[in-house]
Tab-separated table of C-alpha atoms in Angstrom:
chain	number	residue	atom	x	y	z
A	1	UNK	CA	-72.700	-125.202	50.145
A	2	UNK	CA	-68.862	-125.202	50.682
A	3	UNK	CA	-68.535	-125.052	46.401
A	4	UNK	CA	-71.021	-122.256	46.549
A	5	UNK	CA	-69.173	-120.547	49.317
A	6	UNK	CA	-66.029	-121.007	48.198
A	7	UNK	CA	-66.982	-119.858	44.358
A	8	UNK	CA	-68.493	-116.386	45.475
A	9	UNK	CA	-65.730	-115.892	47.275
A	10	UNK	CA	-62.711	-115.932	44.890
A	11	UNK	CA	-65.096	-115.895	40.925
A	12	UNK	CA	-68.062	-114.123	41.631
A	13	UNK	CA	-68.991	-113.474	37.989
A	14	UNK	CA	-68.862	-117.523	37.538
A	15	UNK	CA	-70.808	-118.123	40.787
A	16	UNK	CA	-73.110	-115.722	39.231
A	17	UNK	CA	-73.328	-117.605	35.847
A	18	UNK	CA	-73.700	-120.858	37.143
A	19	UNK	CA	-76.102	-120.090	40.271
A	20	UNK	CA	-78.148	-117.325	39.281
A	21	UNK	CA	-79.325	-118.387	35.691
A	22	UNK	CA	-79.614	-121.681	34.151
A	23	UNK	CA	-76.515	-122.298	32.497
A	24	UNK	CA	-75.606	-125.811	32.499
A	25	UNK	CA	-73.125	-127.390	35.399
A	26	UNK	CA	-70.381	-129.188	33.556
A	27	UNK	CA	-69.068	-130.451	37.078
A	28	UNK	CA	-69.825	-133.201	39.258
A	29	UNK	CA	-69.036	-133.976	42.882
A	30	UNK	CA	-69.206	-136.620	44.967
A	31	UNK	CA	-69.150	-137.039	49.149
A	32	UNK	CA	-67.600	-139.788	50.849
A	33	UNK	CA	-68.091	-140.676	54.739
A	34	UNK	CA	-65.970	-143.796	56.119
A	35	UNK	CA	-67.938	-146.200	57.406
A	36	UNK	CA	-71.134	-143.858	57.415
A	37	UNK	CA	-74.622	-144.849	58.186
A	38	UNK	CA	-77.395	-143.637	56.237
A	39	UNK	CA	-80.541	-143.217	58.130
A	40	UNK	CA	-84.055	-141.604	56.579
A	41	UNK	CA	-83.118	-138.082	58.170
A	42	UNK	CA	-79.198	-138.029	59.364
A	43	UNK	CA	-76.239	-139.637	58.957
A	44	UNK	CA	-74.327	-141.365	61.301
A	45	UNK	CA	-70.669	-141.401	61.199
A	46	UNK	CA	-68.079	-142.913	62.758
A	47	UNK	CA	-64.946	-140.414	61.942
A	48	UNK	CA	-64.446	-136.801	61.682
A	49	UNK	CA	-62.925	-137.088	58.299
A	50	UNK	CA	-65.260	-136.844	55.124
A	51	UNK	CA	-63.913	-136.439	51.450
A	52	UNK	CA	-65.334	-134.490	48.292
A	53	UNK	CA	-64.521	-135.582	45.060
A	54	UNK	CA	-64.770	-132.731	42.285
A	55	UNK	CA	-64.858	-133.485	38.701
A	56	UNK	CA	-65.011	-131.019	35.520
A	57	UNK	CA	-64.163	-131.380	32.046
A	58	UNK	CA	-64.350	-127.821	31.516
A	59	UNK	CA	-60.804	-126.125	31.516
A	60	UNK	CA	-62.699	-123.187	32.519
A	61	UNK	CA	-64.232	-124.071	35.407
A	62	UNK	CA	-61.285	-126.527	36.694
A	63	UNK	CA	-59.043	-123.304	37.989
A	64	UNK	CA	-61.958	-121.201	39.330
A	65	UNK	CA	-63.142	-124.545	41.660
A	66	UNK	CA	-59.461	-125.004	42.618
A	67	UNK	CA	-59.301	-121.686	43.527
A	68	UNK	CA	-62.628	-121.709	45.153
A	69	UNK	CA	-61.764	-124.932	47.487
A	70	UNK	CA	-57.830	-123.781	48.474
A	71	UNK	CA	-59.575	-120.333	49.542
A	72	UNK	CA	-61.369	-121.653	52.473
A	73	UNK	CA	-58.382	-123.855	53.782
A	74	UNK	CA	-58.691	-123.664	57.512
A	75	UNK	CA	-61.576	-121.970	58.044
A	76	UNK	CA	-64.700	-123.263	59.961
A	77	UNK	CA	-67.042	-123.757	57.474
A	78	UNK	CA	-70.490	-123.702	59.792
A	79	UNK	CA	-72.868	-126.430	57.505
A	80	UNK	CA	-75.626	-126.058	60.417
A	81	UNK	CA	-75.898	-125.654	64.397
A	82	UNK	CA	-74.868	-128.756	65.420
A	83	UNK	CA	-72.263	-129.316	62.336
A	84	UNK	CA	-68.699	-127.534	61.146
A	85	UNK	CA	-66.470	-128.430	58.686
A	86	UNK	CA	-62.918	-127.656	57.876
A	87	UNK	CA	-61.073	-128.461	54.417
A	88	UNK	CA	-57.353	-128.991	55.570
A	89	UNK	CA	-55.897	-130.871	52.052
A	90	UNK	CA	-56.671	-130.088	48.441
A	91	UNK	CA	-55.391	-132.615	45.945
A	92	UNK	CA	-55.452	-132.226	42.783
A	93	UNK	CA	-55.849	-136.025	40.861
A	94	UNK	CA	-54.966	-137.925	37.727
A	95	UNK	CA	-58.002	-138.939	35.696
A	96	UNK	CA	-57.631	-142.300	34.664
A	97	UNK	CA	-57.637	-142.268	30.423
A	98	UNK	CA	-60.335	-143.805	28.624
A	99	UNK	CA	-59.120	-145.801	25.717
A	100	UNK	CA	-61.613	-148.046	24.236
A	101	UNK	CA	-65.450	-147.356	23.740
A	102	UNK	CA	-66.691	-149.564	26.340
A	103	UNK	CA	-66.103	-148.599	29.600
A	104	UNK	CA	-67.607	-149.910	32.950
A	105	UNK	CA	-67.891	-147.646	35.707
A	106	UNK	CA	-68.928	-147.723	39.042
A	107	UNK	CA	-71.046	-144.797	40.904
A	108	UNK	CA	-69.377	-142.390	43.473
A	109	UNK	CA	-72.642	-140.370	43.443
A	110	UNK	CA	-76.278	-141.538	42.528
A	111	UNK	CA	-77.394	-141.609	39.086
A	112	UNK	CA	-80.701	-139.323	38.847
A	113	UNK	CA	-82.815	-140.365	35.529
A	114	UNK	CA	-85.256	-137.150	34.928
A	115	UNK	CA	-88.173	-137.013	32.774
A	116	UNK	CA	-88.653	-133.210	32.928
A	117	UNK	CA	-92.281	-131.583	31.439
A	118	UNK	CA	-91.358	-128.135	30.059
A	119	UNK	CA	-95.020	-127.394	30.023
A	120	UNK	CA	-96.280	-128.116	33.221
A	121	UNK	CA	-92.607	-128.011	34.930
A	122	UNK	CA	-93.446	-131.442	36.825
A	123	UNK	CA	-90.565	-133.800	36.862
A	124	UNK	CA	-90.713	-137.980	37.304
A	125	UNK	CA	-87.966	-140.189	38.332
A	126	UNK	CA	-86.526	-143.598	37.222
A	127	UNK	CA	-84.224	-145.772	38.559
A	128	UNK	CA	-82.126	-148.411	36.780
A	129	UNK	CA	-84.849	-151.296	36.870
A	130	UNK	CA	-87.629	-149.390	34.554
A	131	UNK	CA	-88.061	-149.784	31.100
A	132	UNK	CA	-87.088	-145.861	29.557
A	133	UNK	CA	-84.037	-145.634	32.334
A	134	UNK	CA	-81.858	-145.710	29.164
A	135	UNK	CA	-83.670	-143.823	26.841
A	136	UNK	CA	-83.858	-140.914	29.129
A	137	UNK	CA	-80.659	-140.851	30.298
A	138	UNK	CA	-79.827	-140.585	26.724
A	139	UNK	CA	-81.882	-137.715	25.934
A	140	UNK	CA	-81.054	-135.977	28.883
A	141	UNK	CA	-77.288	-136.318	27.687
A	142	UNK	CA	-78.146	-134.807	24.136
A	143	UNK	CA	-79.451	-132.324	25.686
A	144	UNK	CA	-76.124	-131.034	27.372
A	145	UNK	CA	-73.945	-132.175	24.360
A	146	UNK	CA	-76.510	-130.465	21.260
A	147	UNK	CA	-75.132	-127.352	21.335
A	148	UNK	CA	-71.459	-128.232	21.554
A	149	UNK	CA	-71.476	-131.037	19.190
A	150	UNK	CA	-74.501	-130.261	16.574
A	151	UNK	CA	-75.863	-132.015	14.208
A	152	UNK	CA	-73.667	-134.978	14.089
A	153	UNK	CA	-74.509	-135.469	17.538
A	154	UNK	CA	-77.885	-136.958	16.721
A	155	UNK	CA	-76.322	-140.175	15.138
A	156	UNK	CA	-73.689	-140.757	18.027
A	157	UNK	CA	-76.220	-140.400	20.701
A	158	UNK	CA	-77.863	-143.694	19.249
A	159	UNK	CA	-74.294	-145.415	19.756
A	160	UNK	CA	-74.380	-144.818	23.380
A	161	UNK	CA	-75.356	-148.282	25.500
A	162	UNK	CA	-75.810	-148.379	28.802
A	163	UNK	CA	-76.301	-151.522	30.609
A	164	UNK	CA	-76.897	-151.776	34.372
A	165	UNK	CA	-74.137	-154.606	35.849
A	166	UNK	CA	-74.690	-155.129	39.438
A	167	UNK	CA	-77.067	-152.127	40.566
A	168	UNK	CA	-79.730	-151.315	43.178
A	169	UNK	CA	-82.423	-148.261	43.362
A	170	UNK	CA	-82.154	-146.142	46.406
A	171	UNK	CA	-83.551	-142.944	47.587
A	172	UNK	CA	-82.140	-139.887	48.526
A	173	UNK	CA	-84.017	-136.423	50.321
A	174	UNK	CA	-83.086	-133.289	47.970
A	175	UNK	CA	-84.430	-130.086	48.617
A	176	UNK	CA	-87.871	-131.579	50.457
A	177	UNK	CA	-88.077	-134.003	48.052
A	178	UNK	CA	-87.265	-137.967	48.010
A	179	UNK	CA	-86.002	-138.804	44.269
A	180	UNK	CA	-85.322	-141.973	43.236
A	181	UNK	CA	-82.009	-143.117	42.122
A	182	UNK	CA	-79.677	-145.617	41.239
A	183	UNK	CA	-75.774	-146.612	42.534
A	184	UNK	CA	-73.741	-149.684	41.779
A	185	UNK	CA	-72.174	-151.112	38.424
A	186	UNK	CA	-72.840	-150.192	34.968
A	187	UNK	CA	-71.303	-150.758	31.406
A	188	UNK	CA	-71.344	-147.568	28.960
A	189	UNK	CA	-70.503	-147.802	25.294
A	190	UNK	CA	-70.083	-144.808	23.236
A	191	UNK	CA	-67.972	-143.144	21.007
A	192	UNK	CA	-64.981	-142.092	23.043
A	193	UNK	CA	-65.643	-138.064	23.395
A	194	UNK	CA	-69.083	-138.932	25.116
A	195	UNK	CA	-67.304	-141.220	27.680
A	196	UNK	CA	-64.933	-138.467	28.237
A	197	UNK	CA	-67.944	-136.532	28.901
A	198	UNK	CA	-69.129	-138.886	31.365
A	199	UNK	CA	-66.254	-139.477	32.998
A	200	UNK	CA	-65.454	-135.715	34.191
A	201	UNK	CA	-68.472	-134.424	34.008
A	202	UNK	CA	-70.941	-136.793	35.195
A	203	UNK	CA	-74.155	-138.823	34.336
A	204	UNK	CA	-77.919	-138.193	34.021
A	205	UNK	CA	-79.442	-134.994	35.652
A	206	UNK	CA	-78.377	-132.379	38.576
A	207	UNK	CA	-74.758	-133.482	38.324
A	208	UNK	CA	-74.288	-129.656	39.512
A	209	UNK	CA	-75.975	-131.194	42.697
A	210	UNK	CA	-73.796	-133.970	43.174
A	211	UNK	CA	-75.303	-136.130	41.640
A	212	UNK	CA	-73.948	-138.835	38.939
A	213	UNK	CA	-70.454	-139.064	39.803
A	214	UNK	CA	-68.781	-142.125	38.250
A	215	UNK	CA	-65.364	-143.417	38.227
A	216	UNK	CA	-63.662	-146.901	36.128
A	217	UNK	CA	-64.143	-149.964	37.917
């Protein structure tokens, strides 16, 4: 709500593009409570302070979200009748560089693994302990990188490994609906421009949501 805000505010032409069609979120976010307590229908917490994490790999989008956070600074933000926020700091943060081609990560957001039907526009969900949690996170990912990267893309996508370190399923209510996901400790191999990828932009589906956030362990 507060990106959406925020973005119609100050870029209304990119709100437009990214909200009202489906062109394809290259950003990720990620919302952290101290010491919260997750419950099936609230959540508890202990503070008044909460944290957002933004992450885009897109140079064009990196400005307008700046823009689109620092424009609300100090205003009461209502999120629902019993609820208010208020974003007093913006920082902007060093990405830690990727190097090598194995990288192990650790979740800020969880992962959503999507198998989408076109046809009959049902979707399924995986978490990290079934058997095509890999293969569709990897076609999901070709699907975002095809049309930036083409045909060569085909053979790197089948050098991308991901193997699940020290991870757990949970679920998580979006938009009426419990999906099933998966946080925790992972290893990802690739070629170095799809960890890149990964890194600023996210993993698996509705990373636009704020979903798939990772950072280096």
């Amino acid at each position: 709500m507060i990106l959406k805000k925020g973005l119609a505010k100050k870029h209304p032409d990119i709100f437009k593009t990214l909200y009202e069609t489906n062109k394809q979120k290259d950003f990720t976010f990620a919302v952290y409570f101290k010491d919260a307590k997750f419950t099936n229908k609230e959540i508890i917490v202990s503070g008044r302070e909460l944290i957002i994490n933004f992450s885009t790999g897109n140079a064009q989008l990196a400005i307008p979200f700046y823009n689109a956070f620092t424009s609300l600074k100090w205003q009461e933000i209502k999120i629902s009748d019993g609820c208010h926020l208020q974003i007093q700091k913006v920082d902007v943060m060093r990405e830690k560089e990727i190097k090598d081609e194995s990288v192990v990560f650790k979740t800020l957001s969880p992962i959503v693994c999507r198998d989408h039907d076109q046809e009959t526009y049902k979707d399924w969900f995986y978490d990290y302990s079934d058997a095509d949690f890999e293969k569709l996170l990897k076609r999901n990912f070709y699907s975002k990188l095809q049309d930036r990267y083409g045909d060569f893309l085909s053979e790197d996508i089948e050098k991308l490994s991901i193997v699940p370190i020290d991870m757990k399923k949970t679920v998580v209510l979006h938009y009426d609906l419990y999906v099933a996901c998966s946080i925790g400790v992972l290893e990802i191999k690739a070629p170095k421009y799809m960890l890149d990828y990964i890194s600023s932009c996210g993993l698996g589906s509705i990373t636009g949501m704020g979903f798939g956030m990772l950072e280096q362990a």
